[in-house]
Amino acid sequence: MTIMPDSVVFPGQTLAGAGRALKLVAECARFGRRGVIIHGRSLSASGRLARILAEAPPGVEVAALEHAGGEPDLGHLENALQHARKSRAAWIAGV
């Protein structure tokens, strides 16, 4: 049984490990002082979203956008881009 496909494309940097999500905003702040985090319901319900946002460096503004669930489609993408434009985001991250 193959767990990973033969070919996988990853971003230039992928951070993983316990507690790494708490440093997400600090990592993204390299791209600008405003950003959007797209997340699922469980991140908010568990309190982890609040902890991630609390770790934001001073002066960094983050708008959170909860994904409706299911597989993302073009409508989800358009909604996320509209949210990012309204927030004047320099970056978008997904958790």
GROMACS .gro file of N, CA and C in nm:
model
  285
    1MET      N    1   0.084  -0.117   0.000
    1MET     CA    2   0.000   0.000   0.000
    1MET      C    3   0.088   0.124   0.000
    2THR      N    4   0.064   0.215  -0.093
    2THR     CA    5   0.142   0.337  -0.103
    2THR      C    6   0.075   0.447  -0.023
    3ILE      N    7   0.148   0.507   0.069
    3ILE     CA    8   0.094   0.616   0.149
    3ILE      C    9   0.113   0.748   0.077
    4MET      N   10   0.229   0.767   0.017
    4MET     CA   11   0.260   0.890  -0.055
    4MET      C   12   0.268   0.860  -0.205
    5PRO      N   13   0.220   0.953  -0.287
    5PRO     CA   14   0.234   0.934  -0.432
    5PRO      C   15   0.381   0.942  -0.472
    6ASP      N   16   0.410   0.901  -0.594
    6ASP     CA   17   0.547   0.903  -0.644
    6ASP      C   18   0.605   1.043  -0.652
    7SER      N   19   0.520   1.142  -0.677
    7SER     CA   20   0.566   1.279  -0.692
    7SER      C   21   0.480   1.372  -0.607
    8VAL      N   22   0.545   1.452  -0.522
    8VAL     CA   23   0.475   1.547  -0.435
    8VAL      C   24   0.546   1.681  -0.446
    9VAL      N   25   0.469   1.788  -0.462
    9VAL     CA   26   0.526   1.922  -0.467
    9VAL      C   27   0.493   1.993  -0.337
   10PHE      N   28   0.596   2.034  -0.265
   10PHE     CA   29   0.580   2.107  -0.139
   10PHE      C   30   0.625   2.251  -0.156
   11PRO      N   31   0.575   2.341  -0.070
   11PRO     CA   32   0.626   2.479  -0.073
   11PRO      C   33   0.776   2.481  -0.043
   12GLY      N   34   0.838   2.595  -0.065
   12GLY     CA   35   0.981   2.610  -0.039
   12GLY      C   36   1.019   2.575   0.103
   13GLN      N   37   0.927   2.595   0.195
   13GLN     CA   38   0.954   2.561   0.335
   13GLN      C   39   0.826   2.506   0.397
   14THR      N   40   0.836   2.394   0.462
   14THR     CA   41   0.724   2.334   0.533
   14THR      C   42   0.766   2.313   0.678
   15LEU      N   43   0.691   2.371   0.769
   15LEU     CA   44   0.722   2.360   0.910
   15LEU      C   45   0.623   2.264   0.975
   16ALA      N   46   0.673   2.170   1.052
   16ALA     CA   47   0.587   2.072   1.117
   16ALA      C   48   0.642   2.043   1.256
   17GLY      N   49   0.555   1.994   1.342
   17GLY     CA   50   0.598   1.955   1.475
   17GLY      C   51   0.507   2.017   1.581
   18ALA      N   52   0.518   1.964   1.700
   18ALA     CA   53   0.436   2.011   1.812
   18ALA      C   54   0.458   2.159   1.837
   19GLY      N   55   0.350   2.234   1.841
   19GLY     CA   56   0.357   2.376   1.873
   19GLY      C   57   0.397   2.467   1.758
   20ARG      N   58   0.428   2.412   1.641
   20ARG     CA   59   0.474   2.496   1.529
   20ARG      C   60   0.367   2.594   1.482
   21ALA      N   61   0.240   2.554   1.491
   21ALA     CA   62   0.132   2.643   1.446
   21ALA      C   63   0.129   2.772   1.527
   22LEU      N   64   0.178   2.769   1.650
   22LEU     CA   65   0.180   2.890   1.734
   22LEU      C   66   0.275   2.994   1.677
   23LYS      N   67   0.368   2.953   1.594
   23LYS     CA   68   0.465   3.045   1.533
   23LYS      C   69   0.425   3.085   1.391
   24LEU      N   70   0.306   3.042   1.347
   24LEU     CA   71   0.262   3.067   1.211
   24LEU      C   72   0.262   3.215   1.175
   25VAL      N   73   0.202   3.299   1.259
   25VAL     CA   74   0.191   3.441   1.226
   25VAL      C   75   0.329   3.506   1.222
   26ALA      N   76   0.416   3.468   1.312
   26ALA     CA   77   0.553   3.524   1.311
   26ALA      C   78   0.625   3.486   1.182
   27GLU      N   79   0.607   3.363   1.135
   27GLU     CA   80   0.669   3.320   1.009
   27GLU      C   81   0.611   3.398   0.891
   28CYS      N   82   0.479   3.414   0.890
   28CYS     CA   83   0.412   3.482   0.778
   28CYS      C   84   0.438   3.632   0.778
   29ALA      N   85   0.467   3.689   0.892
   29ALA     CA   86   0.490   3.834   0.902
   29ALA      C   87   0.607   3.879   0.815
   30ARG      N   88   0.693   3.787   0.773
   30ARG     CA   89   0.802   3.822   0.681
   30ARG      C   90   0.749   3.874   0.549
   31PHE      N   91   0.623   3.838   0.516
   31PHE     CA   92   0.563   3.878   0.389
   31PHE      C   93   0.482   4.006   0.400
   32GLY      N   94   0.460   4.054   0.521
   32GLY     CA   95   0.383   4.176   0.541
   32GLY      C   96   0.315   4.178   0.676
   33ARG      N   97   0.265   4.295   0.713
   33ARG     CA   98   0.207   4.316   0.846
   33ARG      C   99   0.060   4.279   0.856
   34ARG      N  100  -0.003   4.246   0.743
   34ARG     CA  101  -0.145   4.206   0.745
   34ARG      C  102  -0.159   4.072   0.674
   35GLY      N  103  -0.241   3.986   0.733
   35GLY     CA  104  -0.263   3.857   0.671
   35GLY      C  105  -0.396   3.796   0.706
   36VAL      N  106  -0.424   3.685   0.643
   36VAL     CA  107  -0.547   3.608   0.666
   36VAL      C  108  -0.508   3.464   0.696
   37ILE      N  109  -0.570   3.409   0.799
   37ILE     CA  110  -0.557   3.266   0.828
   37ILE      C  111  -0.690   3.201   0.795
   38ILE      N  112  -0.688   3.105   0.703
   38ILE     CA  113  -0.806   3.026   0.670
   38ILE      C  114  -0.799   2.899   0.752
   39HIS      N  115  -0.907   2.870   0.822
   39HIS     CA  116  -0.905   2.757   0.917
   39HIS      C  117  -1.037   2.683   0.916
   40GLY      N  118  -1.037   2.566   0.974
   40GLY     CA  119  -1.159   2.488   0.989
   40GLY      C  120  -1.224   2.512   1.124
   41ARG      N  121  -1.341   2.458   1.141
   41ARG     CA  122  -1.417   2.477   1.265
   41ARG      C  123  -1.344   2.426   1.388
   42SER      N  124  -1.275   2.314   1.374
   42SER     CA  125  -1.212   2.253   1.492
   42SER      C  126  -1.102   2.340   1.549
   43LEU      N  127  -1.032   2.415   1.466
   43LEU     CA  128  -0.924   2.502   1.517
   43LEU      C  129  -0.982   2.608   1.608
   44SER      N  130  -1.094   2.664   1.569
   44SER     CA  131  -1.160   2.766   1.650
   44SER      C  132  -1.222   2.704   1.775
   45ALA      N  133  -1.294   2.593   1.758
   45ALA     CA  134  -1.364   2.529   1.870
   45ALA      C  135  -1.267   2.479   1.978
   46SER      N  136  -1.148   2.440   1.937
   46SER     CA  137  -1.050   2.387   2.033
   46SER      C  138  -0.977   2.496   2.110
   47GLY      N  139  -0.989   2.621   2.063
   47GLY     CA  140  -0.914   2.731   2.126
   47GLY      C  141  -0.777   2.752   2.066
   48ARG      N  142  -0.736   2.665   1.975
   48ARG     CA  143  -0.602   2.679   1.915
   48ARG      C  144  -0.590   2.803   1.828
   49LEU      N  145  -0.699   2.842   1.759
   49LEU     CA  146  -0.694   2.964   1.679
   49LEU      C  147  -0.664   3.084   1.767
   50ALA      N  148  -0.731   3.093   1.880
   50ALA     CA  149  -0.707   3.205   1.973
   50ALA      C  150  -0.562   3.206   2.019
   51ARG      N  151  -0.505   3.089   2.043
   51ARG     CA  152  -0.364   3.082   2.087
   51ARG      C  153  -0.270   3.123   1.975
   52ILE      N  154  -0.300   3.083   1.851
   52ILE     CA  155  -0.218   3.123   1.736
   52ILE      C  156  -0.221   3.275   1.721
   53LEU      N  157  -0.341   3.333   1.727
   53LEU     CA  158  -0.355   3.478   1.711
   53LEU      C  159  -0.288   3.554   1.826
   54ALA      N  160  -0.291   3.497   1.945
   54ALA     CA  161  -0.229   3.561   2.061
   54ALA      C  162  -0.077   3.568   2.048
   55GLU      N  163  -0.020   3.479   1.967
   55GLU     CA  164   0.125   3.476   1.947
   55GLU      C  165   0.172   3.569   1.836
   56ALA      N  166   0.080   3.644   1.776
   56ALA     CA  167   0.118   3.735   1.667
   56ALA      C  168   0.214   3.842   1.719
   57PRO      N  169   0.318   3.871   1.645
   57PRO     CA  170   0.411   3.978   1.686
   57PRO      C  171   0.339   4.113   1.692
   58PRO      N  172   0.388   4.204   1.772
   58PRO     CA  173   0.326   4.337   1.780
   58PRO      C  174   0.320   4.403   1.642
   59GLY      N  175   0.208   4.467   1.613
   59GLY     CA  176   0.193   4.537   1.486
   59GLY      C  177   0.146   4.452   1.370
   60VAL      N  178   0.130   4.322   1.392
   60VAL     CA  179   0.083   4.233   1.285
   60VAL      C  180  -0.067   4.210   1.304
   61GLU      N  181  -0.144   4.238   1.199
   61GLU     CA  182  -0.290   4.222   1.202
   61GLU      C  183  -0.327   4.096   1.125
   62VAL      N  184  -0.410   4.014   1.186
   62VAL     CA  185  -0.453   3.890   1.122
   62VAL      C  186  -0.605   3.881   1.123
   63ALA      N  187  -0.663   3.859   1.008
   63ALA     CA  188  -0.806   3.832   0.996
   63ALA      C  189  -0.824   3.682   0.979
   64ALA      N  190  -0.913   3.624   1.056
   64ALA     CA  191  -0.939   3.481   1.047
   64ALA      C  192  -1.062   3.457   0.960
   65LEU      N  193  -1.056   3.355   0.876
   65LEU     CA  194  -1.167   3.318   0.790
   65LEU      C  195  -1.192   3.169   0.808
   66GLU      N  196  -1.309   3.134   0.860
   66GLU     CA  197  -1.342   2.993   0.881
   66GLU      C  198  -1.393   2.932   0.751
   67HIS      N  199  -1.329   2.824   0.710
   67HIS     CA  200  -1.369   2.750   0.590
   67HIS      C  201  -1.499   2.677   0.619
   68ALA      N  202  -1.587   2.674   0.521
   68ALA     CA  203  -1.719   2.613   0.539
   68ALA      C  204  -1.714   2.461   0.548
   69GLY      N  205  -1.601   2.401   0.515
   69GLY     CA  206  -1.589   2.256   0.518
   69GLY      C  207  -1.600   2.196   0.379
   70GLY      N  208  -1.569   2.070   0.368
   70GLY     CA  209  -1.572   2.003   0.240
   70GLY      C  210  -1.451   2.038   0.155
   71GLU      N  211  -1.449   1.984   0.036
   71GLU     CA  212  -1.339   2.012  -0.056
   71GLU      C  213  -1.350   2.155  -0.106
   72PRO      N  214  -1.239   2.231  -0.103
   72PRO     CA  215  -1.244   2.368  -0.155
   72PRO      C  216  -1.280   2.370  -0.302
   73ASP      N  217  -1.358   2.469  -0.341
   73ASP     CA  218  -1.392   2.486  -0.482
   73ASP      C  219  -1.365   2.632  -0.522
   74LEU      N  220  -1.398   2.666  -0.643
   74LEU     CA  221  -1.371   2.800  -0.693
   74LEU      C  222  -1.444   2.906  -0.611
   75GLY      N  223  -1.565   2.877  -0.567
   75GLY     CA  224  -1.640   2.971  -0.483
   75GLY      C  225  -1.569   2.998  -0.351
   76HIS      N  226  -1.513   2.893  -0.291
   76HIS     CA  227  -1.436   2.911  -0.167
   76HIS      C  228  -1.315   3.001  -0.191
   77LEU      N  229  -1.247   2.976  -0.302
   77LEU     CA  230  -1.129   3.056  -0.335
   77LEU      C  231  -1.166   3.202  -0.358
   78GLU      N  232  -1.273   3.226  -0.432
   78GLU     CA  233  -1.317   3.363  -0.457
   78GLU      C  234  -1.353   3.433  -0.327
   79ASN      N  235  -1.420   3.362  -0.235
   79ASN     CA  236  -1.455   3.418  -0.105
   79ASN      C  237  -1.329   3.452  -0.025
   80ALA      N  238  -1.232   3.364  -0.027
   80ALA     CA  239  -1.106   3.388   0.046
   80ALA      C  240  -1.032   3.508  -0.011
   81LEU      N  241  -1.028   3.519  -0.143
   81LEU     CA  242  -0.960   3.633  -0.206
   81LEU      C  243  -1.031   3.764  -0.175
   82GLN      N  244  -1.164   3.762  -0.175
   82GLN     CA  245  -1.240   3.882  -0.141
   82GLN      C  246  -1.211   3.923   0.004
   83HIS      N  247  -1.209   3.826   0.093
   83HIS     CA  248  -1.178   3.852   0.234
   83HIS      C  249  -1.037   3.910   0.248
   84ALA      N  250  -0.943   3.854   0.175
   84ALA     CA  251  -0.804   3.902   0.181
   84ALA      C  252  -0.792   4.044   0.127
   85ARG      N  253  -0.861   4.072   0.018
   85ARG     CA  254  -0.856   4.208  -0.037
   85ARG      C  255  -0.916   4.309   0.060
   86LYS      N  256  -1.030   4.273   0.120
   86LYS     CA  257  -1.094   4.362   0.216
   86LYS      C  258  -1.004   4.388   0.337
   87SER      N  259  -0.928   4.286   0.375
   87SER     CA  260  -0.836   4.298   0.489
   87SER      C  261  -0.703   4.359   0.449
   88ARG      N  262  -0.685   4.385   0.318
   88ARG     CA  263  -0.558   4.435   0.264
   88ARG      C  264  -0.442   4.343   0.305
   89ALA      N  265  -0.465   4.215   0.290
   89ALA     CA  266  -0.367   4.114   0.332
   89ALA      C  267  -0.250   4.105   0.238
   90ALA      N  268  -0.132   4.090   0.295
   90ALA     CA  269  -0.010   4.066   0.218
   90ALA      C  270   0.016   3.916   0.206
   91TRP      N  271  -0.050   3.837   0.290
   91TRP     CA  272  -0.029   3.693   0.288
   91TRP      C  273  -0.157   3.620   0.332
   92ILE      N  274  -0.167   3.495   0.290
   92ILE     CA  275  -0.277   3.405   0.330
   92ILE      C  276  -0.215   3.274   0.373
   93ALA      N  277  -0.257   3.224   0.488
   93ALA     CA  278  -0.208   3.095   0.537
   93ALA      C  279  -0.327   3.006   0.571
   94GLY      N  280  -0.312   2.878   0.553
   94GLY     CA  281  -0.418   2.783   0.587
   94GLY      C  282  -0.373   2.690   0.696
   95VAL      N  283  -0.465   2.664   0.789
   95VAL     CA  284  -0.436   2.570   0.899
   95VAL      C  285  -0.548   2.469   0.902
   0.00000   0.00000   0.00000
